Amino acid sequence: MNLRLIGIGAGVLIILSLPLAGAIAGPDFAGQGDGKGGGLFSALGLSDSPRTSSGAPARPAAGAVEPGKPGPAEQPRTDSRCGHELSSPHGLEAQTCVLVGEGHTWGRSYYRNTSGRALDAVLTMMGPAGRTVQIRCAVGAGDEPGLCETPKEESAGDPDSYSAVAEFAVPDDEGELLLRSGSNSSGPGDG
């Protein structure tokens, strides 16, 4: 009876240790994408990846890209100018920004609504020569962060000539304003 339990325990221990062995062996970058590139396959010698004379997987030089394998895509640069993160006693937090990238400018407001009720947000982005873009966003009741964003428009002029303002209000006839957040808003003590 004891031998049977010991055998079962040893089998379970081996099964449970296999993922740990794979994690310790680490990834085999040279074999990625072939379905056999995981660290466990390499550690057990089951990978068809090239090997060095010591038996270790051959790895490309630092910064080198293997032929036929694309490197990481270069992400376009996006600059932002944000106002301070503001909060209201009604359970609303927001920060509003103007973003500029690839010849486009747009407004974005990050928010978190813990008020317990759905709200409306209006995000307005103002640019040079009286250009204005406005969007209305529904702000769900919940603690999850969200964002409201205007469409991207072709930039016209200096990025500093743009500003954005988000207004959060109760969606009823009164439309009680709970918070106004701007890309150039002053925080407490900023006068």
Coordinates of N, CA and C in Angstrom, one line a residue:
M1 N 0.8 -1.2 0.0 CA 0.0 0.0 0.0 C 0.9 1.3 0.0
N2 N 1.9 1.3 0.9 CA 2.8 2.4 0.9 C 3.6 2.6 -0.4
L3 N 4.0 1.6 -1.0 CA 4.7 1.7 -2.3 C 3.8 2.3 -3.4
R4 N 2.6 1.9 -3.4 CA 1.6 2.5 -4.3 C 1.5 4.0 -4.1
L5 N 1.3 4.4 -2.9 CA 1.2 5.9 -2.6 C 2.5 6.6 -3.0
I6 N 3.6 6.0 -2.7 CA 4.9 6.6 -3.0 C 5.0 6.7 -4.5
G7 N 4.7 5.7 -5.3 CA 4.7 5.8 -6.7 C 3.8 6.8 -7.3
I8 N 2.6 6.9 -6.8 CA 1.7 7.9 -7.3 C 2.2 9.3 -6.9
G9 N 2.7 9.5 -5.7 CA 3.2 10.8 -5.3 C 4.4 11.2 -6.2
A10 N 5.3 10.2 -6.5 CA 6.4 10.5 -7.4 C 6.0 11.0 -8.8
G11 N 5.0 10.3 -9.3 CA 4.4 10.6 -10.6 C 3.9 12.0 -10.6
V12 N 3.1 12.3 -9.6 CA 2.5 13.7 -9.5 C 3.6 14.7 -9.4
L13 N 4.6 14.4 -8.6 CA 5.7 15.4 -8.4 C 6.4 15.6 -9.8
I14 N 6.6 14.6 -10.5 CA 7.3 14.8 -11.8 C 6.4 15.6 -12.8
I15 N 5.1 15.3 -12.8 CA 4.2 16.1 -13.7 C 4.2 17.5 -13.3
L16 N 4.1 17.8 -12.0 CA 4.1 19.2 -11.5 C 5.4 19.9 -11.7
S17 N 6.5 19.2 -11.8 CA 7.8 19.9 -12.0 C 8.1 20.2 -13.4
L18 N 7.4 19.6 -14.4 CA 7.7 19.9 -15.8 C 7.6 21.4 -16.2
P19 N 6.5 22.1 -15.8 CA 6.4 23.5 -16.1 C 7.5 24.3 -15.5
L20 N 7.9 23.9 -14.3 CA 9.0 24.6 -13.6 C 10.3 24.4 -14.3
A21 N 10.5 23.2 -14.8 CA 11.8 23.0 -15.6 C 11.8 23.8 -16.9
G22 N 10.6 24.0 -17.5 CA 10.6 24.8 -18.7 C 10.8 26.3 -18.4
A23 N 10.3 26.7 -17.2 CA 10.5 28.1 -16.9 C 12.0 28.4 -16.5
I24 N 12.7 27.4 -15.9 CA 14.1 27.5 -15.6 C 14.9 27.5 -16.8
A25 N 14.6 26.7 -17.8 CA 15.4 26.6 -19.0 C 15.3 27.9 -19.8
G26 N 14.2 28.6 -19.7 CA 14.0 29.9 -20.4 C 13.7 29.7 -21.9
P27 N 13.3 30.8 -22.5 CA 12.9 30.7 -23.9 C 14.1 30.5 -24.9
D28 N 13.9 29.9 -26.0 CA 14.9 29.7 -27.0 C 14.6 30.6 -28.1
F29 N 15.1 31.8 -28.1 CA 14.8 32.8 -29.1 C 15.1 32.4 -30.6
A30 N 16.1 31.6 -30.7 CA 16.5 31.2 -32.1 C 15.5 30.3 -32.7
G31 N 14.6 29.6 -31.9 CA 13.6 28.7 -32.5 C 12.2 29.2 -32.4
Q32 N 12.1 30.5 -32.1 CA 10.7 31.0 -31.9 C 9.9 30.9 -33.2
G33 N 8.7 30.6 -33.1 CA 7.8 30.6 -34.2 C 7.7 29.2 -34.9
D34 N 8.5 28.2 -34.5 CA 8.5 26.9 -35.1 C 7.7 26.0 -34.3
G35 N 7.1 26.4 -33.2 CA 6.3 25.6 -32.3 C 7.2 24.7 -31.4
K36 N 8.5 24.8 -31.5 CA 9.4 24.0 -30.7 C 10.4 24.9 -30.0
G37 N 10.1 26.1 -30.0 CA 11.1 27.1 -29.5 C 11.1 27.3 -28.0
G38 N 10.2 26.6 -27.2 CA 10.1 26.8 -25.8 C 11.3 26.3 -25.1
G39 N 11.6 26.8 -23.9 CA 12.7 26.4 -23.1 C 12.7 25.0 -22.8
L40 N 11.6 24.3 -22.5 CA 11.6 22.9 -22.1 C 12.1 22.1 -23.3
F41 N 11.6 22.4 -24.5 CA 12.1 21.6 -25.7 C 13.6 21.7 -25.8
S42 N 14.1 22.9 -25.7 CA 15.5 23.1 -25.8 C 16.3 22.4 -24.7
A43 N 15.8 22.5 -23.5 CA 16.5 21.8 -22.4 C 16.6 20.3 -22.5
L44 N 15.6 19.7 -23.2 CA 15.5 18.3 -23.3 C 16.2 17.9 -24.7
G45 N 16.7 18.8 -25.4 CA 17.4 18.5 -26.7 C 16.4 18.2 -27.8
L46 N 15.1 18.6 -27.7 CA 14.1 18.2 -28.7 C 13.9 19.3 -29.8
S47 N 14.7 20.4 -29.7 CA 14.6 21.5 -30.6 C 15.5 21.3 -31.8
D48 N 15.1 21.7 -33.0 CA 15.9 21.6 -34.2 C 16.8 22.8 -34.3
S49 N 16.8 23.7 -33.3 CA 17.6 24.9 -33.4 C 19.1 24.7 -33.5
P50 N 19.8 25.6 -34.2 CA 21.2 25.4 -34.3 C 21.9 25.5 -32.9
R51 N 23.0 24.7 -32.7 CA 23.6 24.6 -31.4 C 25.1 25.0 -31.6
T52 N 25.7 25.5 -30.5 CA 27.1 25.8 -30.5 C 27.8 24.5 -30.2
S53 N 29.2 24.6 -30.2 CA 30.0 23.4 -29.9 C 29.8 22.9 -28.5
S54 N 29.3 23.7 -27.5 CA 29.0 23.3 -26.2 C 27.7 22.6 -26.1
G55 N 26.9 22.7 -27.1 CA 25.5 22.1 -27.1 C 24.5 23.1 -26.7
A56 N 24.9 24.3 -26.4 CA 23.9 25.4 -26.1 C 23.3 25.9 -27.4
P57 N 22.1 26.4 -27.3 CA 21.4 27.0 -28.5 C 22.2 28.2 -29.0
A58 N 22.4 28.2 -30.3 CA 23.1 29.3 -31.0 C 22.1 30.5 -30.9
R59 N 22.7 31.7 -30.5 CA 21.8 32.9 -30.4 C 22.4 33.9 -31.3
P60 N 21.6 34.8 -31.9 CA 22.1 35.9 -32.8 C 22.9 36.9 -31.9
A61 N 23.8 37.6 -32.5 CA 24.5 38.7 -31.8 C 23.5 39.7 -31.3
A62 N 23.9 40.4 -30.2 CA 23.0 41.4 -29.6 C 22.6 42.4 -30.7
G63 N 21.3 42.7 -30.8 CA 20.8 43.7 -31.8 C 20.7 43.2 -33.2
A64 N 21.2 41.9 -33.5 CA 21.0 41.4 -34.8 C 19.7 40.8 -35.0
V65 N 19.2 40.8 -36.2 CA 17.9 40.2 -36.6 C 18.2 39.1 -37.5
E66 N 17.6 37.9 -37.2 CA 17.9 36.7 -38.0 C 17.2 36.9 -39.4
P67 N 17.8 36.4 -40.4 CA 17.2 36.5 -41.7 C 15.8 35.8 -41.7
G68 N 14.9 36.5 -42.4 CA 13.5 35.9 -42.5 C 12.7 36.2 -41.2
K69 N 13.2 36.8 -40.2 CA 12.5 37.1 -39.0 C 12.4 38.6 -38.8
P70 N 11.3 39.2 -38.9 CA 11.2 40.6 -38.8 C 11.5 41.1 -37.3
G71 N 12.1 42.2 -37.2 CA 12.4 42.8 -35.9 C 11.2 43.5 -35.4
P72 N 11.3 44.0 -34.2 CA 10.1 44.7 -33.6 C 9.8 45.9 -34.4
A73 N 8.5 46.2 -34.6 CA 8.0 47.3 -35.4 C 8.3 48.6 -34.6
E74 N 8.9 49.6 -35.3 CA 9.2 50.8 -34.6 C 7.9 51.6 -34.4
Q75 N 7.6 52.0 -33.2 CA 6.4 52.8 -32.9 C 6.6 54.2 -33.2
P76 N 5.6 54.9 -33.8 CA 5.7 56.3 -34.1 C 5.7 57.1 -32.8
R77 N 6.4 58.2 -32.7 CA 6.5 59.0 -31.5 C 5.2 59.8 -31.4
T78 N 4.7 59.9 -30.2 CA 3.5 60.7 -29.8 C 3.9 61.6 -28.6
D79 N 3.8 62.9 -28.8 CA 4.1 63.8 -27.7 C 2.8 64.2 -27.1
S80 N 2.8 64.5 -25.8 CA 1.6 64.9 -25.1 C 1.9 66.1 -24.2
R81 N 0.8 66.9 -24.0 CA 0.9 68.0 -23.0 C -0.4 67.8 -22.2
C82 N -0.2 67.5 -20.9 CA -1.4 67.2 -20.1 C -1.5 68.1 -18.9
G83 N -2.7 68.4 -18.6 CA -3.0 69.1 -17.3 C -2.8 68.2 -16.1
H84 N -3.1 68.8 -15.0 CA -2.9 68.0 -13.7 C -4.1 67.0 -13.6
E85 N -3.9 65.9 -12.9 CA -5.0 65.0 -12.6 C -5.8 65.7 -11.5
L86 N -7.1 65.8 -11.8 CA -8.0 66.4 -10.9 C -9.0 65.4 -10.4
S87 N -9.6 65.7 -9.2 CA -10.7 64.9 -8.7 C -11.8 65.8 -8.1
S88 N -13.0 65.2 -8.1 CA -14.1 65.9 -7.5 C -14.6 65.2 -6.3
P89 N -15.3 65.8 -5.4 CA -15.9 65.2 -4.2 C -17.0 64.2 -4.6
H90 N -17.4 64.2 -5.9 CA -18.5 63.3 -6.4 C -17.9 61.9 -6.8
G91 N -16.6 61.7 -6.7 CA -16.1 60.4 -7.0 C -15.6 60.3 -8.5
L92 N -15.1 61.4 -9.0 CA -14.6 61.4 -10.4 C -13.2 61.9 -10.4
E93 N -12.3 61.3 -11.2 CA -11.0 61.7 -11.4 C -10.8 61.8 -12.9
A94 N -10.0 62.8 -13.3 CA -9.8 63.0 -14.8 C -8.5 63.8 -15.0
Q95 N -7.9 63.5 -16.2 CA -6.7 64.2 -16.6 C -6.9 64.3 -18.1
T96 N -6.7 65.5 -18.7 CA -6.9 65.8 -20.1 C -5.6 66.3 -20.7
C97 N -5.4 65.8 -22.0 CA -4.2 66.0 -22.7 C -4.4 66.4 -24.1
V98 N -3.4 67.0 -24.7 CA -3.4 67.2 -26.2 C -2.2 66.4 -26.7
L99 N -2.5 65.5 -27.7 CA -1.5 64.6 -28.2 C -1.2 65.0 -29.6
V100 N 0.1 64.9 -30.0 CA 0.6 65.2 -31.3 C 1.5 64.1 -31.8
G101 N 1.2 63.6 -33.0 CA 2.0 62.5 -33.6 C 1.7 62.3 -35.1
E102 N 2.7 62.1 -35.8 CA 2.6 61.8 -37.3 C 1.8 62.9 -38.0
G103 N 2.0 64.1 -37.6 CA 1.3 65.2 -38.3 C -0.1 65.4 -37.9
H104 N -0.6 64.8 -36.9 CA -1.9 64.9 -36.4 C -2.0 65.4 -35.0
T105 N -3.1 66.0 -34.6 CA -3.3 66.5 -33.2 C -4.7 66.0 -32.8
W106 N -4.8 65.6 -31.5 CA -6.1 65.2 -31.0 C -6.1 65.4 -29.5
G107 N -7.3 65.3 -28.9 CA -7.5 65.5 -27.5 C -7.9 64.2 -26.9
R108 N -7.4 64.0 -25.6 CA -7.8 62.7 -24.9 C -7.9 63.1 -23.4
S109 N -9.0 62.5 -22.8 CA -9.2 62.6 -21.4 C -9.2 61.2 -20.8
Y110 N -8.4 61.0 -19.8 CA -8.4 59.8 -19.0 C -9.3 60.0 -17.8
Y111 N -10.1 59.1 -17.4 CA -11.0 59.3 -16.3 C -11.2 58.0 -15.5
R112 N -11.7 58.2 -14.3 CA -12.2 57.1 -13.4 C -13.4 57.6 -12.7
N113 N -14.5 56.8 -12.9 CA -15.8 57.3 -12.3 C -16.2 56.3 -11.2
T114 N -16.1 56.8 -9.9 CA -16.5 56.0 -8.8 C -17.7 56.6 -8.1
S115 N -18.4 57.4 -8.9 CA -19.6 58.1 -8.4 C -20.8 57.1 -8.2
G116 N -20.8 56.0 -8.9 CA -21.9 55.0 -8.7 C -23.0 55.3 -9.8
R117 N -22.8 56.2 -10.6 CA -23.8 56.5 -11.7 C -23.2 56.8 -13.0
A118 N -23.9 56.6 -14.1 CA -23.4 56.9 -15.4 C -23.4 58.4 -15.6
L119 N -22.4 58.9 -16.3 CA -22.2 60.3 -16.6 C -22.0 60.5 -18.1
D120 N -22.1 61.8 -18.4 CA -21.8 62.2 -19.8 C -20.5 63.0 -19.7
A121 N -19.7 62.9 -20.8 CA -18.5 63.7 -20.9 C -18.5 64.4 -22.3
V122 N -18.1 65.6 -22.3 CA -17.9 66.4 -23.6 C -16.5 66.8 -23.6
L123 N -15.7 66.3 -24.6 CA -14.3 66.7 -24.8 C -14.2 67.6 -26.0
T124 N -13.7 68.8 -25.7 CA -13.5 69.8 -26.8 C -12.0 70.1 -27.0
M125 N -11.6 70.0 -28.2 CA -10.2 70.4 -28.5 C -10.2 71.6 -29.4
M126 N -9.5 72.7 -28.9 CA -9.5 73.9 -29.6 C -8.1 74.1 -30.2
G127 N -8.1 74.6 -31.5 CA -6.8 74.8 -32.2 C -6.7 76.2 -32.7
P128 N -5.6 76.4 -33.5 CA -5.4 77.8 -34.1 C -6.5 78.1 -35.1
A129 N -6.7 79.4 -35.3 CA -7.7 80.0 -36.2 C -9.1 79.5 -35.9
G130 N -9.4 79.3 -34.6 CA -10.8 79.0 -34.2 C -11.2 77.6 -34.5
R131 N -10.3 76.7 -34.9 CA -10.6 75.3 -35.2 C -11.0 74.6 -33.9
T132 N -12.2 73.9 -33.9 CA -12.7 73.2 -32.7 C -13.2 71.9 -33.1
V133 N -12.9 70.9 -32.3 CA -13.4 69.5 -32.5 C -14.0 69.1 -31.2
Q134 N -15.2 68.6 -31.2 CA -15.9 68.2 -30.0 C -16.5 66.8 -30.1
I135 N -16.5 66.0 -29.0 CA -17.0 64.7 -29.0 C -17.7 64.5 -27.7
R136 N -18.8 63.7 -27.7 CA -19.5 63.4 -26.5 C -19.2 61.9 -26.2
C137 N -18.9 61.6 -24.9 CA -18.6 60.2 -24.5 C -19.5 59.8 -23.3
A138 N -20.0 58.6 -23.4 CA -20.7 58.0 -22.2 C -19.7 57.5 -21.2
V139 N -19.8 57.9 -20.0 CA -18.9 57.4 -18.9 C -19.7 56.5 -18.0
G140 N -19.4 55.2 -18.1 CA -20.1 54.2 -17.3 C -19.8 54.3 -15.9
A141 N -20.8 53.8 -15.1 CA -20.6 53.7 -13.6 C -19.8 52.6 -13.3
G142 N -18.6 52.8 -12.7 CA -17.7 51.7 -12.3 C -16.4 52.3 -12.0
D143 N -15.5 51.4 -11.4 CA -14.2 51.9 -11.0 C -13.1 51.7 -12.0
E144 N -13.5 51.1 -13.2 CA -12.5 50.9 -14.2 C -12.1 52.2 -14.9
P145 N -10.8 52.4 -15.2 CA -10.4 53.6 -15.9 C -10.9 53.6 -17.3
G146 N -11.1 54.8 -17.9 CA -11.5 54.8 -19.3 C -10.9 56.1 -19.9
L147 N -11.3 56.2 -21.2 CA -10.8 57.4 -21.9 C -11.8 57.9 -22.9
C148 N -11.8 59.2 -23.2 CA -12.6 59.8 -24.2 C -11.6 60.5 -25.1
E149 N -11.8 60.4 -26.4 CA -10.8 60.9 -27.3 C -11.4 61.5 -28.6
T150 N -10.9 62.6 -29.0 CA -11.4 63.2 -30.2 C -10.8 62.5 -31.4
P151 N -11.4 62.7 -32.6 CA -10.7 62.1 -33.8 C -9.4 62.9 -34.0
K152 N -8.5 62.2 -34.7 CA -7.2 62.9 -35.0 C -7.4 63.8 -36.2
E153 N -6.9 65.0 -36.1 CA -7.0 66.0 -37.2 C -5.6 66.4 -37.6
E154 N -5.5 66.8 -38.9 CA -4.2 67.2 -39.4 C -3.7 68.4 -38.5
S155 N -2.5 68.4 -38.1 CA -2.0 69.5 -37.3 C -1.9 70.8 -38.2
A156 N -2.2 71.9 -37.6 CA -2.1 73.2 -38.2 C -1.4 74.2 -37.2
G157 N -0.2 74.4 -37.4 CA 0.5 75.4 -36.6 C 1.2 74.7 -35.4
D158 N 1.6 75.5 -34.5 CA 2.4 75.1 -33.3 C 1.5 74.2 -32.4
P159 N 2.1 73.1 -31.9 CA 1.3 72.2 -31.0 C 0.9 73.0 -29.7
D160 N 1.6 74.0 -29.3 CA 1.3 74.7 -28.1 C 0.0 75.6 -28.3
S161 N -0.4 75.8 -29.5 CA -1.6 76.6 -29.8 C -2.9 75.7 -29.7
Y162 N -2.8 74.5 -29.3 CA -3.9 73.6 -29.1 C -4.2 73.4 -27.6
S163 N -5.4 73.3 -27.2 CA -5.8 73.0 -25.8 C -7.1 72.1 -25.9
A164 N -7.2 71.3 -24.8 CA -8.4 70.4 -24.7 C -9.0 70.6 -23.4
V165 N -10.4 70.5 -23.3 CA -11.1 70.6 -22.1 C -12.2 69.5 -22.1
A166 N -12.3 68.7 -20.9 CA -13.3 67.7 -20.8 C -14.2 68.2 -19.6
E167 N -15.5 68.1 -19.9 CA -16.5 68.4 -18.9 C -17.3 67.2 -18.6
F168 N -17.4 66.8 -17.3 CA -18.2 65.6 -16.9 C -19.4 66.1 -16.1
A169 N -20.6 65.6 -16.6 CA -21.8 66.0 -16.0 C -22.8 64.9 -15.8
V170 N -23.8 65.1 -15.0 CA -24.9 64.2 -14.8 C -25.8 64.3 -16.0
P171 N -26.2 63.1 -16.6 CA -27.0 63.1 -17.8 C -28.5 63.3 -17.6
D172 N -28.9 64.5 -17.2 CA -30.3 64.8 -17.1 C -30.6 66.2 -17.5
D173 N -31.8 66.7 -17.3 CA -32.2 68.0 -17.7 C -31.3 69.1 -17.1
E174 N -30.9 68.9 -15.9 CA -30.1 69.9 -15.2 C -28.7 69.9 -15.7
G175 N -28.1 68.7 -16.0 CA -26.8 68.6 -16.4 C -25.7 69.1 -15.5
E176 N -25.9 68.8 -14.2 CA -25.0 69.3 -13.2 C -23.5 68.9 -13.5
L177 N -22.7 70.0 -13.6 CA -21.3 69.8 -13.9 C -20.5 69.3 -12.7
L178 N -19.9 68.1 -12.8 CA -19.2 67.5 -11.7 C -17.7 67.8 -11.7
L179 N -17.1 67.9 -12.9 CA -15.7 68.2 -13.0 C -15.3 68.7 -14.4
R180 N -14.4 69.7 -14.4 CA -13.9 70.2 -15.7 C -12.4 70.1 -15.6
S181 N -11.8 69.4 -16.6 CA -10.4 69.1 -16.7 C -9.8 69.6 -18.0
G182 N -8.7 70.3 -17.9 CA -8.1 70.8 -19.1 C -6.7 70.4 -19.3
S183 N -6.2 70.5 -20.5 CA -4.8 70.2 -20.8 C -3.9 71.2 -20.2
N184 N -4.4 72.3 -19.9 CA -3.5 73.3 -19.2 C -4.1 73.7 -17.8
S185 N -4.8 72.8 -17.2 CA -5.5 73.1 -15.9 C -4.4 73.2 -14.8
S186 N -4.7 74.0 -13.9 CA -3.9 74.2 -12.7 C -4.2 73.3 -11.7
G187 N -3.2 72.7 -11.0 CA -3.5 71.9 -9.9 C -3.6 72.7 -8.6
P188 N -3.9 72.0 -7.5 CA -3.9 72.7 -6.2 C -2.6 73.4 -5.9
G189 N -2.7 74.7 -5.5 CA -1.6 75.5 -5.2 C -0.9 76.1 -6.4
D190 N -1.4 75.9 -7.6 CA -0.8 76.5 -8.8 C -1.3 77.8 -9.1
G191 N -2.3 78.3 -8.3 CA -2.9 79.6 -8.4 C -3.8 79.7 -9.6

